[in-house]
PDB file of C-alpha atoms in Angstrom:
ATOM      1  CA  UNK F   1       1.974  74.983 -34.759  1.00  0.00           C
ATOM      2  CA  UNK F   2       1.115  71.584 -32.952  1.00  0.00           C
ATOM      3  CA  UNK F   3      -2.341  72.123 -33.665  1.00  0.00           C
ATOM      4  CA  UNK F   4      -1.878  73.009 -37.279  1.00  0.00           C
ATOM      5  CA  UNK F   5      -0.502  69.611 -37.531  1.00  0.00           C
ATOM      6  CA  UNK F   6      -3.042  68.406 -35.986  1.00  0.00           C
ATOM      7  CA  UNK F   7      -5.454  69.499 -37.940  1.00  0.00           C
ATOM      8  CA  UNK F   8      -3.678  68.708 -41.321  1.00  0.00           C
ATOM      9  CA  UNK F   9      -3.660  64.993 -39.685  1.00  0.00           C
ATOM     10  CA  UNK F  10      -6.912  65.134 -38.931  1.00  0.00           C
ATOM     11  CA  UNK F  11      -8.275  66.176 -42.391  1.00  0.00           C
ATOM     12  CA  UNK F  12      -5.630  63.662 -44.109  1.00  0.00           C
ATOM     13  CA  UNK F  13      -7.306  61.143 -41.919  1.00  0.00           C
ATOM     14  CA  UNK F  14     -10.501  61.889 -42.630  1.00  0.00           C
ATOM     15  CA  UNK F  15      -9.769  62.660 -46.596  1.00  0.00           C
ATOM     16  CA  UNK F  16      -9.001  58.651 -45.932  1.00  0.00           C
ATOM     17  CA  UNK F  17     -11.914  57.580 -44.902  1.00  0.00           C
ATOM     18  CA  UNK F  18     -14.205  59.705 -47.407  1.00  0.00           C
ATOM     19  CA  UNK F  19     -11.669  58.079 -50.082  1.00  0.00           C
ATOM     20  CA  UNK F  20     -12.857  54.428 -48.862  1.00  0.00           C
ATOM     21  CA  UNK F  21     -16.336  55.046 -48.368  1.00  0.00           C
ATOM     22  CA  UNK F  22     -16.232  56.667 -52.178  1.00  0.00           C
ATOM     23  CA  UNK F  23     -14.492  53.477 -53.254  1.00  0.00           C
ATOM     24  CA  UNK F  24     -16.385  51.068 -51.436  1.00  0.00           C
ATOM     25  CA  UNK F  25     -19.559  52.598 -52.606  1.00  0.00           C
ATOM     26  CA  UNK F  26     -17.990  52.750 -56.457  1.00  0.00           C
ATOM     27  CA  UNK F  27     -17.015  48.182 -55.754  1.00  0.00           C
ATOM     28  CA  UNK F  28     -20.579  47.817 -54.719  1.00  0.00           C
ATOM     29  CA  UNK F  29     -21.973  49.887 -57.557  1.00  0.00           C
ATOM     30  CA  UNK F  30     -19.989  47.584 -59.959  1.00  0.00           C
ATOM     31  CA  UNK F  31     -20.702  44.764 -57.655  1.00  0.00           C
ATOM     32  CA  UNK F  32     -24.643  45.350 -57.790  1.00  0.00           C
ATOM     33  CA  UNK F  33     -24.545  46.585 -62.150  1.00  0.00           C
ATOM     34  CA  UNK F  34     -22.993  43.613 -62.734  1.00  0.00           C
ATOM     35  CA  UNK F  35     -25.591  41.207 -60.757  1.00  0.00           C
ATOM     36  CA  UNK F  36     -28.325  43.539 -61.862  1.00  0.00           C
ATOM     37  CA  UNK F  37     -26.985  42.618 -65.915  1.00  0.00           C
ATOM     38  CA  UNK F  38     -26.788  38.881 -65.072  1.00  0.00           C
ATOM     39  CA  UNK F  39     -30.810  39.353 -63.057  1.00  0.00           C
ATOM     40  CA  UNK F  40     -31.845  41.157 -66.191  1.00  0.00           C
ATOM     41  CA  UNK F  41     -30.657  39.067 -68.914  1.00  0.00           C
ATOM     42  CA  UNK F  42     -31.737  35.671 -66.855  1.00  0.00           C
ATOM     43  CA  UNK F  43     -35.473  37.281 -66.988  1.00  0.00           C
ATOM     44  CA  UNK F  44     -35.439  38.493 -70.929  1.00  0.00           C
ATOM     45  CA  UNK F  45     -34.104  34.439 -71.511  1.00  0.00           C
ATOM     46  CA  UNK F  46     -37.455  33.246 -69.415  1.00  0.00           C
ATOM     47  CA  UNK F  47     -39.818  35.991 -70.836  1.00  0.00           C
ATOM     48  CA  UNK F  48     -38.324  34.232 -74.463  1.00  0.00           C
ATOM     49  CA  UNK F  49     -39.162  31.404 -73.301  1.00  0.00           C
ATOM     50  CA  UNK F  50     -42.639  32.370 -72.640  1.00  0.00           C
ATOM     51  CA  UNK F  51     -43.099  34.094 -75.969  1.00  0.00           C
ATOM     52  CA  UNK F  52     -42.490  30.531 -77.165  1.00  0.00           C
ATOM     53  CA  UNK F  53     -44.549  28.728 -75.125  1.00  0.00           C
ATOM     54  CA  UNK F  54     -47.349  30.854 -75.576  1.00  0.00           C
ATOM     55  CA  UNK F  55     -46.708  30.921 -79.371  1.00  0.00           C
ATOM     56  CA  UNK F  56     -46.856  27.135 -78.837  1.00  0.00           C
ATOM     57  CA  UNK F  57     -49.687  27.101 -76.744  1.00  0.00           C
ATOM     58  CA  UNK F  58     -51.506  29.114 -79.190  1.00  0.00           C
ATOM     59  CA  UNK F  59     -50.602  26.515 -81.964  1.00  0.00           C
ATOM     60  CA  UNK F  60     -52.407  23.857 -79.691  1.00  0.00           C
ATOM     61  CA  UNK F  61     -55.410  25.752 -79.044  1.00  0.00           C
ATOM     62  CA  UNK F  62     -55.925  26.355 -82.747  1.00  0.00           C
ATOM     63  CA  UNK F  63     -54.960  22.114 -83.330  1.00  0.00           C
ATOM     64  CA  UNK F  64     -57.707  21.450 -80.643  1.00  0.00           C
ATOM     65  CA  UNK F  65     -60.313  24.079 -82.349  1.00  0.00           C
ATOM     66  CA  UNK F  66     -60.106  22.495 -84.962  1.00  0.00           C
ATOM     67  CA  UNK F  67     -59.878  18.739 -84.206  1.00  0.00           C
ATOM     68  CA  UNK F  68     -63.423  19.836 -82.140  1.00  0.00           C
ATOM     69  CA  UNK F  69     -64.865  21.092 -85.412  1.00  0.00           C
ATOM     70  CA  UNK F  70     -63.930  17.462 -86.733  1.00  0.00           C
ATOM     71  CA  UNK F  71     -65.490  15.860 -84.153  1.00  0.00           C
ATOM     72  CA  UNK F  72     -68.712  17.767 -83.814  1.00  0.00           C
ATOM     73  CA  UNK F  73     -69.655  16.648 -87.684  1.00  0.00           C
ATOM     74  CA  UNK F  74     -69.481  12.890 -86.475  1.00  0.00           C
ATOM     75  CA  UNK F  75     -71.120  10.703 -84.126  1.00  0.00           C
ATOM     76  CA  UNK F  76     -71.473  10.040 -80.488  1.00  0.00           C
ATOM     77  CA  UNK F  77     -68.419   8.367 -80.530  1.00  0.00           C
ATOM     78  CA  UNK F  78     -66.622  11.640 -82.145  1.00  0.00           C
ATOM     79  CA  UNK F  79     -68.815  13.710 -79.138  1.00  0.00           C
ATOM     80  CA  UNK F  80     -66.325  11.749 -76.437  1.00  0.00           C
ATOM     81  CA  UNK F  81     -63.380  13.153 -78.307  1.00  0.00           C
ATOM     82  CA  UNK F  82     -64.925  16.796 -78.680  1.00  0.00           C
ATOM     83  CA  UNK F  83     -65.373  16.686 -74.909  1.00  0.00           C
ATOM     84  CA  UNK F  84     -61.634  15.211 -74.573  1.00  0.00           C
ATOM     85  CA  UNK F  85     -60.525  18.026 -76.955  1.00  0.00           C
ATOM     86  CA  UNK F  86     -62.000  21.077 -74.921  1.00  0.00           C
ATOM     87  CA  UNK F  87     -60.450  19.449 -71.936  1.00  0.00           C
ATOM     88  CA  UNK F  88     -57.339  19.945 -73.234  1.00  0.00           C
ATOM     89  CA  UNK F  89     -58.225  23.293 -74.930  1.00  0.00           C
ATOM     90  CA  UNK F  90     -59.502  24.315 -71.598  1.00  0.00           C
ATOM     91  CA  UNK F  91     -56.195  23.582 -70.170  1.00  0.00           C
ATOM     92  CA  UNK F  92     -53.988  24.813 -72.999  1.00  0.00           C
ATOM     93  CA  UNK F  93     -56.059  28.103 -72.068  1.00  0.00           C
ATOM     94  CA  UNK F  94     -55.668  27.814 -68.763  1.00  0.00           C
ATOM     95  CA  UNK F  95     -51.882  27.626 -69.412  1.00  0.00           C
ATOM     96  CA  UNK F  96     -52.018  30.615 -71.646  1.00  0.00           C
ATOM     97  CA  UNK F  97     -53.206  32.692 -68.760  1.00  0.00           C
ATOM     98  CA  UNK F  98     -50.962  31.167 -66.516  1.00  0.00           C
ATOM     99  CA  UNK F  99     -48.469  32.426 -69.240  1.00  0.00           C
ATOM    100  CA  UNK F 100     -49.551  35.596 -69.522  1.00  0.00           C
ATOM    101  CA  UNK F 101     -49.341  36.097 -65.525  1.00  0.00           C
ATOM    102  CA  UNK F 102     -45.829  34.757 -66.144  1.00  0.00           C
ATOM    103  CA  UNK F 103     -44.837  37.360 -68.476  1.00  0.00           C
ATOM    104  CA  UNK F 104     -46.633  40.056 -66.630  1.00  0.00           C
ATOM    105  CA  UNK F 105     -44.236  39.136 -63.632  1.00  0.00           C
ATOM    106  CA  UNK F 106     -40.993  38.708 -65.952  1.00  0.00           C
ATOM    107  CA  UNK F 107     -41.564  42.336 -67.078  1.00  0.00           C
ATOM    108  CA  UNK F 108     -42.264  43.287 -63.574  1.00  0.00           C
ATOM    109  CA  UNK F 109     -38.939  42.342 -62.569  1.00  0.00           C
ATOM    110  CA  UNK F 110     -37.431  43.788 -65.551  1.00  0.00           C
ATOM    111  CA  UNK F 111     -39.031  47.104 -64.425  1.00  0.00           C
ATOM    112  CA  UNK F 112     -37.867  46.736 -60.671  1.00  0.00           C
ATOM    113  CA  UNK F 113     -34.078  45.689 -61.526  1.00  0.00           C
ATOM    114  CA  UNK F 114     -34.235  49.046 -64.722  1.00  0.00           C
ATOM    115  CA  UNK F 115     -35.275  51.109 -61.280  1.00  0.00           C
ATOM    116  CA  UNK F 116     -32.614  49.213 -59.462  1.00  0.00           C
ATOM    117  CA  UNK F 117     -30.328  50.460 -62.208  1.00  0.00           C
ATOM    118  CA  UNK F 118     -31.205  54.040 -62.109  1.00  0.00           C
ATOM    119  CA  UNK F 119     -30.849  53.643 -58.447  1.00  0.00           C
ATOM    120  CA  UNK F 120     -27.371  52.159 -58.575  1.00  0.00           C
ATOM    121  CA  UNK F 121     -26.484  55.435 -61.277  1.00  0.00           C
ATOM    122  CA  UNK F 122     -27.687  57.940 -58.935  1.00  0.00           C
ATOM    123  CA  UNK F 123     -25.482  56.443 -55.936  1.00  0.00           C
ATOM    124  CA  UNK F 124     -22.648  56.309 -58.358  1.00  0.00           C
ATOM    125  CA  UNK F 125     -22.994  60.059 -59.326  1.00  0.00           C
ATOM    126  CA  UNK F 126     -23.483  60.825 -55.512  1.00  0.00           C
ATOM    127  CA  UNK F 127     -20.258  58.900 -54.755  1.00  0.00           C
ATOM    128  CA  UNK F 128     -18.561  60.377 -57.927  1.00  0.00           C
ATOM    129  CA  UNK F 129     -19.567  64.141 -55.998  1.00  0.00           C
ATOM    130  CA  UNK F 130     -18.289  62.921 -52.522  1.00  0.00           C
ATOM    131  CA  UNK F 131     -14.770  61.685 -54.319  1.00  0.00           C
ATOM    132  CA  UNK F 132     -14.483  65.294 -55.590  1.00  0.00           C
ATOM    133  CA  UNK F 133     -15.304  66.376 -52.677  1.00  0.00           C
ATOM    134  CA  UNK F 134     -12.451  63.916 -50.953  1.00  0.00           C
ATOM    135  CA  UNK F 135     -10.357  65.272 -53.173  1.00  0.00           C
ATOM    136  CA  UNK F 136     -10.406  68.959 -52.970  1.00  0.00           C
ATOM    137  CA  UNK F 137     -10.171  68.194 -49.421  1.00  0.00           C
ATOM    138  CA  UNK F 138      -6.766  66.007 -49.873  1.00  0.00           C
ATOM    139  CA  UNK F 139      -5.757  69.110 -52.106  1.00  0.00           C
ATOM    140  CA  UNK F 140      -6.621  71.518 -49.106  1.00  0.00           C
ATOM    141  CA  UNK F 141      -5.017  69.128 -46.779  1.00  0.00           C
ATOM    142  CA  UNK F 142      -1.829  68.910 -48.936  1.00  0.00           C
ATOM    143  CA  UNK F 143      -1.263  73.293 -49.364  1.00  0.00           C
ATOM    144  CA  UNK F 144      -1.442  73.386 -45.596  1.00  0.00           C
ATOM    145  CA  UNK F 145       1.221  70.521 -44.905  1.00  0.00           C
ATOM    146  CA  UNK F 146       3.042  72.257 -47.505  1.00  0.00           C
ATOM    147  CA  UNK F 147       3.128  75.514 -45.666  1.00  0.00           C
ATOM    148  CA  UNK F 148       3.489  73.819 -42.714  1.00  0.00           C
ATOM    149  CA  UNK F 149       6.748  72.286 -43.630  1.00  0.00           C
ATOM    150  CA  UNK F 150       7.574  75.628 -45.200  1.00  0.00           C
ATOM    151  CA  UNK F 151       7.003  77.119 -41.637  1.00  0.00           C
ATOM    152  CA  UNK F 152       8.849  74.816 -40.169  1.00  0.00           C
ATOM    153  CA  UNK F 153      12.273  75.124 -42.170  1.00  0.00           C
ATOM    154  CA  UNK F 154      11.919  78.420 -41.325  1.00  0.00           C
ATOM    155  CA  UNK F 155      12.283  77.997 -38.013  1.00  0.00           C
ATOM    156  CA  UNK F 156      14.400  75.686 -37.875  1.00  0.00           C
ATOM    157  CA  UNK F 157      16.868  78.293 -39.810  1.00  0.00           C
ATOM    158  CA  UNK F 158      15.756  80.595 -36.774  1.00  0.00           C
ATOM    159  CA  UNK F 159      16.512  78.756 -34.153  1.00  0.00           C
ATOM    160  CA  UNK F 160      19.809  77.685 -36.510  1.00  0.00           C
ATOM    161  CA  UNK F 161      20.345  81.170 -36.505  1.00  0.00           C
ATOM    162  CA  UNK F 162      20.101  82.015 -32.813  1.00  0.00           C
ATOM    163  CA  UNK F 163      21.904  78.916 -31.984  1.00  0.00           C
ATOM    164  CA  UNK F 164      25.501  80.027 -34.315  1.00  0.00           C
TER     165      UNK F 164
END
């Protein structure tokens, strides 16, 4: 009878700690969704801001194009500021590219945090199953301290019994 108790104590201890492990896994999911919503909507604000600065960078490069066309049709003077022009086309282009390697990496982290996301669903449902699992456990645990407090009024009307 001792060791049924036992046992039930052992499983209601145990049914504990699957209980916090299922809850502490459930605060970090929440913990991690909610940093993973702030991670993803910090990188669609900077891949915005890359759409406009490469929409911006565009309008430059098509300003310099044709500020060189102007300054081919005149003189050597006008050939200085053609040169001056494709310098800075060059390096409107050269930011383009470095823009484009910018948004290449903003949707790369948009892809690892969505996997992080998936990730963070599939623990939940796995913690979601082990909580069940606590549970039916707890509900196992509880019939047997049931019947083991039925067993025990019974003999305590036994031994009431033998004892009047």
């Amino acid at each position: 009878m001792m060791t049924r108790c036992n046992q039930a104590q052992e499983l209601l201890q145990h049914t504990k700690e699957k209980l916090a492990t299922a809850q502490a896994l459930a605060d970090q999911y929440k913990s991690e969704r909610a940093l993973d919503h702030q991670l993803l909507q910090a990188t669609e604000i900077e891949r915005d801001k890359a759409q406009n600065l490469l929409q911006h960078m565009q309008e430059e490069l098509a300003t310099a194009q044709v500020l060189s066309s102007q300054y081919e049709s005149e003189g050597a003077l006008d050939r200085q500021l053609l040169q001056a022009a494709e310098a800075e086309r060059d390096k409107a282009w050269e930011l383009l590219q470095n823009t484009h390697e910018e948004l290449a990496t903003a949707q790369a982290l948009v892809d690892h945090y969505k996997s992080e996301v998936d990730l963070n669903r599939k623990n939940l449902q796995e913690a979601k199953i082990e909580c069940s699992e606590a549970r039916k456990s707890f509900e196992c645990f509880r019939s047997s301290l049931s019947k083991a407090y039925d067993e025990i009024a019974e003999l305590k009307t036994i031994v009431f019994n033998i004892l009047v």
